[in-house]
mmCIF file of C-alpha atoms in Angstrom:
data_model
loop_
_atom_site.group_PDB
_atom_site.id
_atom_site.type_symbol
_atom_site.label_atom_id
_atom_site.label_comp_id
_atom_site.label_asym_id
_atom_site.label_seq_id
_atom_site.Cartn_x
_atom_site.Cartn_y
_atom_site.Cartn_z
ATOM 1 C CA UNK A 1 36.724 -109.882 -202.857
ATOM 2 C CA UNK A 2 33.057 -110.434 -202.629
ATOM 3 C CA UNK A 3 31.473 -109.155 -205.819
ATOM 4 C CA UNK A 4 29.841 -110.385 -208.582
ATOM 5 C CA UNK A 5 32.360 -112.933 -210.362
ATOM 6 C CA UNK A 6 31.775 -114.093 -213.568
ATOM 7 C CA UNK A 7 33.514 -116.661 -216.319
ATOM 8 C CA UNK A 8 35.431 -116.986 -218.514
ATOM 9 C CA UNK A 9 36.530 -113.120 -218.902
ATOM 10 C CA UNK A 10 36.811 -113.897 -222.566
ATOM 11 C CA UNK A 11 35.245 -116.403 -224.601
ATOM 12 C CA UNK A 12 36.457 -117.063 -228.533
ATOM 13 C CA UNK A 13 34.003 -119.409 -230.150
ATOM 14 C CA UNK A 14 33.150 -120.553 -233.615
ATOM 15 C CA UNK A 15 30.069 -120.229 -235.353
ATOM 16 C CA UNK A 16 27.440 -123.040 -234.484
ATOM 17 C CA UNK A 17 29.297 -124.122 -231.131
ATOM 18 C CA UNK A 18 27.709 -123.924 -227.589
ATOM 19 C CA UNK A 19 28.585 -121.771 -224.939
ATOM 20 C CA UNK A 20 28.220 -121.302 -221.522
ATOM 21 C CA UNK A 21 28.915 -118.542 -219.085
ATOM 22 C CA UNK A 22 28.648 -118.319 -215.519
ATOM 23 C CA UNK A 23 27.800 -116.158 -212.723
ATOM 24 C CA UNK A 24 28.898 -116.290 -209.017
ATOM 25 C CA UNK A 25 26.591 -113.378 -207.248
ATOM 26 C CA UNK A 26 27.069 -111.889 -203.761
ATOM 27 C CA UNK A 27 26.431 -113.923 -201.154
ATOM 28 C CA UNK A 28 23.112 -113.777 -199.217
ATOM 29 C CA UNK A 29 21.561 -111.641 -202.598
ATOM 30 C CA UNK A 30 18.593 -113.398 -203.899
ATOM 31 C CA UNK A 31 17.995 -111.335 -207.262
ATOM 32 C CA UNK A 32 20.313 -111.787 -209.942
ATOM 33 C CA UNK A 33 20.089 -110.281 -213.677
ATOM 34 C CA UNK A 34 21.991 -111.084 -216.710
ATOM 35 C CA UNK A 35 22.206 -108.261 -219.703
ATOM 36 C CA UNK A 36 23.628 -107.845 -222.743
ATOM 37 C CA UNK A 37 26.120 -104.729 -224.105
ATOM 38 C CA UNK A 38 26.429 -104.726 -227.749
ATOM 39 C CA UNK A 39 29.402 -102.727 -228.676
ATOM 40 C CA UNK A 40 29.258 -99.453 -228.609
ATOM 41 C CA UNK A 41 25.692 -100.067 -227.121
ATOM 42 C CA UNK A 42 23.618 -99.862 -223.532
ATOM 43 C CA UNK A 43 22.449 -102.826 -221.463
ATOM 44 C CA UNK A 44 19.783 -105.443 -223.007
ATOM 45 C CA UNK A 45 18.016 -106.919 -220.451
ATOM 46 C CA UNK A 46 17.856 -111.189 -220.772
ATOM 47 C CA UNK A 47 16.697 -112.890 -217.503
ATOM 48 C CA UNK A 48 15.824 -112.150 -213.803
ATOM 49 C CA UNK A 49 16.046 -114.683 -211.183
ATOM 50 C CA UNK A 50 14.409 -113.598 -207.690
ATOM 51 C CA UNK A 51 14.452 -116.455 -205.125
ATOM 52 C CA UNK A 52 12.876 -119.744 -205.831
ATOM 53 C CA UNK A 53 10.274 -117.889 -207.735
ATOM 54 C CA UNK A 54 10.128 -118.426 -212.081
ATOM 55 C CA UNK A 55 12.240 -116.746 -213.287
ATOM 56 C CA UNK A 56 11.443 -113.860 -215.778
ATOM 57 C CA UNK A 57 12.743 -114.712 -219.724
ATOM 58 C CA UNK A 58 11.445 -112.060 -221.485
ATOM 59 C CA UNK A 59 14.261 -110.613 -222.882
ATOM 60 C CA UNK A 60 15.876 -113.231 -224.241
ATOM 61 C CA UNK A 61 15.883 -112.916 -227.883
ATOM 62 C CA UNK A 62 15.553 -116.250 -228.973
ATOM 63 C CA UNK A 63 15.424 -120.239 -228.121
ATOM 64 C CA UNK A 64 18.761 -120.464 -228.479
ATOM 65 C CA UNK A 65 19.058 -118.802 -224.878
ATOM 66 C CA UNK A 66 18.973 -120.591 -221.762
ATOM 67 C CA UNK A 67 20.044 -119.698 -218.137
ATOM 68 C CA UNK A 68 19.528 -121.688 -215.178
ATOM 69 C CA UNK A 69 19.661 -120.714 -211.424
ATOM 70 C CA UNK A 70 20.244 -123.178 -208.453
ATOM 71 C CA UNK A 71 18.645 -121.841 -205.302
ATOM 72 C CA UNK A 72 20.175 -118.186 -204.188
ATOM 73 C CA UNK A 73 23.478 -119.169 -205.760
ATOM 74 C CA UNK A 74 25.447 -119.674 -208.702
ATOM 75 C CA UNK A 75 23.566 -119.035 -212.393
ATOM 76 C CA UNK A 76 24.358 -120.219 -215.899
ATOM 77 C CA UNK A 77 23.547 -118.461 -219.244
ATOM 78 C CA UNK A 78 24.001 -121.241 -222.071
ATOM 79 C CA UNK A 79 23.627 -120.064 -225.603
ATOM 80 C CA UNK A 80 23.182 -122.827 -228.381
ATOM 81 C CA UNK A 81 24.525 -122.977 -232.073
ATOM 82 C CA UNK A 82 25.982 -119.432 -231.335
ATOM 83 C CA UNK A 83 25.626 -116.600 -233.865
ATOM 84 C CA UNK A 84 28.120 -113.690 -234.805
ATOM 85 C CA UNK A 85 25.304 -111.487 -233.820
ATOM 86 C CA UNK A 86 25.343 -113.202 -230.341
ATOM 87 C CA UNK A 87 29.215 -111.198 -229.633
ATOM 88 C CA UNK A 88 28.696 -109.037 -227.093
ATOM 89 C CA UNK A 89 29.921 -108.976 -223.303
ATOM 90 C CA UNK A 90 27.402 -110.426 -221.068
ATOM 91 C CA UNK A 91 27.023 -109.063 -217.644
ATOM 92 C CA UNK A 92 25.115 -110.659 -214.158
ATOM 93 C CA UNK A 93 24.314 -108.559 -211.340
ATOM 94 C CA UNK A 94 22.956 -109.445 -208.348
ATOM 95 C CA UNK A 95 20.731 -107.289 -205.490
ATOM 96 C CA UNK A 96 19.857 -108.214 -201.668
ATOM 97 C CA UNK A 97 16.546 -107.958 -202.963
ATOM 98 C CA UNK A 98 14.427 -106.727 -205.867
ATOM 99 C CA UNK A 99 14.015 -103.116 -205.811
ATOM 100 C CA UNK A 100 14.762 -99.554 -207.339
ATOM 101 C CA UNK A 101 16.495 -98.810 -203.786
ATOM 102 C CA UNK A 102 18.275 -101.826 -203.569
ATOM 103 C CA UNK A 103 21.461 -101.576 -205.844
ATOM 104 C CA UNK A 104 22.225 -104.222 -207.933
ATOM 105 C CA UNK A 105 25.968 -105.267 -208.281
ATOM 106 C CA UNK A 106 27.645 -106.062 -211.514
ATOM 107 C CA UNK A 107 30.416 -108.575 -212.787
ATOM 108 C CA UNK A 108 32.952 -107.634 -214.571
ATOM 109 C CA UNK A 109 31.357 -109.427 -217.766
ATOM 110 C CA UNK A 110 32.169 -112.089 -220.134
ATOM 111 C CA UNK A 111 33.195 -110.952 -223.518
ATOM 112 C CA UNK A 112 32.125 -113.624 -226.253
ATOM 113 C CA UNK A 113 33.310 -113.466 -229.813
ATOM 114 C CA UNK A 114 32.096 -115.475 -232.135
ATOM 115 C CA UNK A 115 33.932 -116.113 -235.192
ATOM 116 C CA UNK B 1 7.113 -98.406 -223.248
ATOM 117 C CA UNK B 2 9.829 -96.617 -221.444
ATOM 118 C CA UNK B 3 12.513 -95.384 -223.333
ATOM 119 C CA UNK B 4 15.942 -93.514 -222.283
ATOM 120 C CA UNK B 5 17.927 -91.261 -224.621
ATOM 121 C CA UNK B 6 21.551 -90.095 -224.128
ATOM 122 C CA UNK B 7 22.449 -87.549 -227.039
ATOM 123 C CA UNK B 8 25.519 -87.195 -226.366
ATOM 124 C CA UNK B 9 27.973 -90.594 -227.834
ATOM 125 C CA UNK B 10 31.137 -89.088 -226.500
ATOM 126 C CA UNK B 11 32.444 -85.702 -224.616
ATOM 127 C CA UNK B 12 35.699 -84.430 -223.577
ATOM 128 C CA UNK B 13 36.547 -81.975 -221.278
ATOM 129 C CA UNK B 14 39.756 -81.024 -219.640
ATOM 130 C CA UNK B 15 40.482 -81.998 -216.038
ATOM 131 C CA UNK B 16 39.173 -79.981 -212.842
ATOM 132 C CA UNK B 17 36.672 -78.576 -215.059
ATOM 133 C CA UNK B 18 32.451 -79.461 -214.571
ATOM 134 C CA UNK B 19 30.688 -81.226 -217.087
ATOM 135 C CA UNK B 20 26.739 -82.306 -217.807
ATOM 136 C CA UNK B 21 26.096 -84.984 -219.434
ATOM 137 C CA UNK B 22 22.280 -85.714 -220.481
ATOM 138 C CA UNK B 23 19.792 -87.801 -219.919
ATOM 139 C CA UNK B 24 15.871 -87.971 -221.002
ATOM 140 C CA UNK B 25 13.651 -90.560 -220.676
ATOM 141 C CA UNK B 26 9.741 -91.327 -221.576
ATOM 142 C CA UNK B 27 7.445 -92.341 -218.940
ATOM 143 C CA UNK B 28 3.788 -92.385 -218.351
ATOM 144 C CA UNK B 29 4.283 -93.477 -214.673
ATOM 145 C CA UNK B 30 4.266 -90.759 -211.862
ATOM 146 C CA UNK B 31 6.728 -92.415 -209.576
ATOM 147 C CA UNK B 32 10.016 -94.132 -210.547
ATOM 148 C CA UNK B 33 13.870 -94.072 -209.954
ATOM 149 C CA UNK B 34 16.106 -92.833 -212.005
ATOM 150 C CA UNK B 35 20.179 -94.049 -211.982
ATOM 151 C CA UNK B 36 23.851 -92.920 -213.201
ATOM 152 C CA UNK B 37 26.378 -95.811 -213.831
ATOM 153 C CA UNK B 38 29.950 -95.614 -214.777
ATOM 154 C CA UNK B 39 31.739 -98.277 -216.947
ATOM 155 C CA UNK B 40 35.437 -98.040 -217.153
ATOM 156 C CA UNK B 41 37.585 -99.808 -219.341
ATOM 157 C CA UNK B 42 37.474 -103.027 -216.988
ATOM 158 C CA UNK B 43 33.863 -102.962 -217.769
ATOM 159 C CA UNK B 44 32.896 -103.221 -213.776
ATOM 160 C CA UNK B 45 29.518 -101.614 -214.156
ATOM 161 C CA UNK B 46 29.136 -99.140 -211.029
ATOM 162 C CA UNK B 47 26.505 -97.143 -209.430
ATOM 163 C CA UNK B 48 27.263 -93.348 -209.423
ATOM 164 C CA UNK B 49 23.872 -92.283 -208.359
ATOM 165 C CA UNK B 50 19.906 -92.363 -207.920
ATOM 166 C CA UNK B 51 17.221 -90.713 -207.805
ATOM 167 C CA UNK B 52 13.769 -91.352 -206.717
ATOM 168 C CA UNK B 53 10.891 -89.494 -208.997
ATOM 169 C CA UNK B 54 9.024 -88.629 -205.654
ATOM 170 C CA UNK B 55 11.811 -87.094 -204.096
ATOM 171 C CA UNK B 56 11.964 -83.210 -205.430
ATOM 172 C CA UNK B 57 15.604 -82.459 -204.033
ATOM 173 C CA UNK B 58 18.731 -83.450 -206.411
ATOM 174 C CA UNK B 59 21.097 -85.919 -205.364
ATOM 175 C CA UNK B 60 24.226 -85.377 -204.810
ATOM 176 C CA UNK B 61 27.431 -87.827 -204.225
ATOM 177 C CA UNK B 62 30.264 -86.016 -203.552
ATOM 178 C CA UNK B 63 31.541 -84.644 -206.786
ATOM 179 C CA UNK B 64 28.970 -85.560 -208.515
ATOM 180 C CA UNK B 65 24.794 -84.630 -208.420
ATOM 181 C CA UNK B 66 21.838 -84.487 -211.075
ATOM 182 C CA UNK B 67 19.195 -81.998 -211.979
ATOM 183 C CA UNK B 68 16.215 -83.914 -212.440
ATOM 184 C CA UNK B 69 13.756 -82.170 -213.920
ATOM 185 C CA UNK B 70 10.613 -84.104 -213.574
ATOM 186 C CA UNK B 71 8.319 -82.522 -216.101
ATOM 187 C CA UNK B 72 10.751 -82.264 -218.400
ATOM 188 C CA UNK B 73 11.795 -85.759 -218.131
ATOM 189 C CA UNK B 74 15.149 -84.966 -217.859
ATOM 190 C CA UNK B 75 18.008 -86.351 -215.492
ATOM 191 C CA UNK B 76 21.227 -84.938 -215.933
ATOM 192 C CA UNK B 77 24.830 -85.774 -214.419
ATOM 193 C CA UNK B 78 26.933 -82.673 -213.036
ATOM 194 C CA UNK B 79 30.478 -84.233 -212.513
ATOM 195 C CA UNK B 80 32.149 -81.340 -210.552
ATOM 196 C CA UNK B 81 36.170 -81.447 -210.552
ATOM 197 C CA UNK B 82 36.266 -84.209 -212.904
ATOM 198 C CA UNK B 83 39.411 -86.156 -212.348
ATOM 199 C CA UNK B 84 41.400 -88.413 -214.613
ATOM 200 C CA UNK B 85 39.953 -91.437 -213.241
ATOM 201 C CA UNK B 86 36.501 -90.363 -214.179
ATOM 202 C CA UNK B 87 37.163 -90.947 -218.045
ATOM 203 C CA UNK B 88 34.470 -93.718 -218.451
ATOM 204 C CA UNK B 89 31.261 -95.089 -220.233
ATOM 205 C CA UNK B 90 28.041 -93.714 -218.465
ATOM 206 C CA UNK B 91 25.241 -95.039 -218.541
ATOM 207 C CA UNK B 92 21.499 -93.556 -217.735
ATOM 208 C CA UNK B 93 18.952 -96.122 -216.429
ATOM 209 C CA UNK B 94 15.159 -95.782 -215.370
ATOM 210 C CA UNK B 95 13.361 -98.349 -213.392
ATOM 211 C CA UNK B 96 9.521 -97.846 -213.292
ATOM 212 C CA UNK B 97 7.820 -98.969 -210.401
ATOM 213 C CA UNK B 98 5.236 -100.668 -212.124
ATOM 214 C CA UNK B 99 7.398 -103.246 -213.191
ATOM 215 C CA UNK B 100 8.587 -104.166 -209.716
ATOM 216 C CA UNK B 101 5.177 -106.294 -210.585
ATOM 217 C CA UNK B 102 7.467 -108.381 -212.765
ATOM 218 C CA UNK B 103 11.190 -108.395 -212.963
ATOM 219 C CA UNK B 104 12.722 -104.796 -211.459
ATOM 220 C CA UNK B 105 13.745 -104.379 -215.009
ATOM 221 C CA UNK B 106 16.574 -101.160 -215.763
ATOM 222 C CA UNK B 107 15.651 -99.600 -219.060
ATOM 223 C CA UNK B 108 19.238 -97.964 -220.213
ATOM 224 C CA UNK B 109 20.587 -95.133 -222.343
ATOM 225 C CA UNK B 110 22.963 -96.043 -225.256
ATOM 226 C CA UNK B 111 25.925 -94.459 -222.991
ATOM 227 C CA UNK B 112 28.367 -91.234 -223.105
ATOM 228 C CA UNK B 113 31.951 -91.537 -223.370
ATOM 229 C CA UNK B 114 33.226 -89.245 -221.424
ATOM 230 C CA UNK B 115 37.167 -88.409 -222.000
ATOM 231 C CA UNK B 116 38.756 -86.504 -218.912
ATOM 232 C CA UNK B 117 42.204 -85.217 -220.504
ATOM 233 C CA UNK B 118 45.128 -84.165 -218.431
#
């Protein structure tokens, strides 16, 4: 279809490794989120992308957390030297544009465990 | 800040019967939007519905439609009918216009599992 696609589903990693997750949004949508759901737990925001603009890192709780966007397209949340407090499933969603009217679009998530 | 409370963890509630589930949230800004999200087991986060602060008349989507209660700060879900394929996470968001400044950030609720049971 053409939704939000992310990868891996599932992610198993050991403690100290590097990870990297990805995020394919809509096509032709130029903002693109990625949160984080603790279990049991709502969405933490991370990182907004909106065009070629910088993107907003505010929520990202520490420098271990990276993401990169190229263009309108594809996006890349890398976490270093993972934690077990970094399990969690990691969704992206993207929107036609930045707005409360305009809905943004979820992935079905990544769920990382980290042993 | 903005905060958004859901007091209720989990309900349950037989099917074709109506259920509420609530939502408050705390705001100092006069116009905002307010949303309902579902999250089934696949974890596909999905809009059930929005409302705009400015906008006095409920929304409704089919089955299911809010009573937001602006002075009250309170935004809940009415799921009318509720069907087996409703049994889901939900999730209560606010986005404040002020931050459409910055990053269109969704403050959320901690979720309510709701359990439709045949």
């Amino acid at each position: 279809g053409a939704g939000v696609s992310q990868s891996p589903s599932n992610k198993v990693t050991e403690k100290g490794k590097d990870v990297e997750l990805r995020c394919d949004p809509i096509s032709g949508h130029t903002a693109l989120y990625w949160y984080r759901q603790r279990l049991g737990q709502g969405l933490e925001f991370l990182i907004y992308f909106q065009g070629n603009s910088a993107p907003d890192k505010s929520g990202l709780p520490s420098d271990r957390f990276s993401a990169e966007r190229t263009g309108e397209s594809v996006s890349t949340l890398t976490i270093q030297r993972t934690q077990q407090e970094d399990s969690a499933v990691y969704l992206c969603a993207s929107s036609r544009v930045s707005g409360g009217l305009n809905e943004q679009f979820f992935g079905p998530g990544t769920r990382l465990t980290v042993l | 800040a903005q905060t958004v409370t859901q007091s209720q963890p989990e309900m349950s509630v037989q099917e074709a019967e109506t259920v509420t589930l609530s939502c408050t949230y705390d705001t100092s800004e006069n116009n905002y939007y307010l949303f309902w999200y579902k999250q089934p087991p696949s974890r596909q986060m999905i809009l059930v519905i929005r409302q705009e602060a400015y906008k006095q008349q409920n929304a409704t989507e089919n089955r299911f439609s809010v009573n937001f209660q602006k002075a009250a700060k309170s935004f809940s879900l009415k799921i009318s009918d509720s069907q087996l394929g409703d049994t889901a996470m939900y999730f209560c968001a606010f986005m404040g216009t002020l931050s459409m400044d910055s990053n269109y950030q969704l403050i959320w609720g901690a979720g309510t599992k709701l359990i439709i049971k045949p």
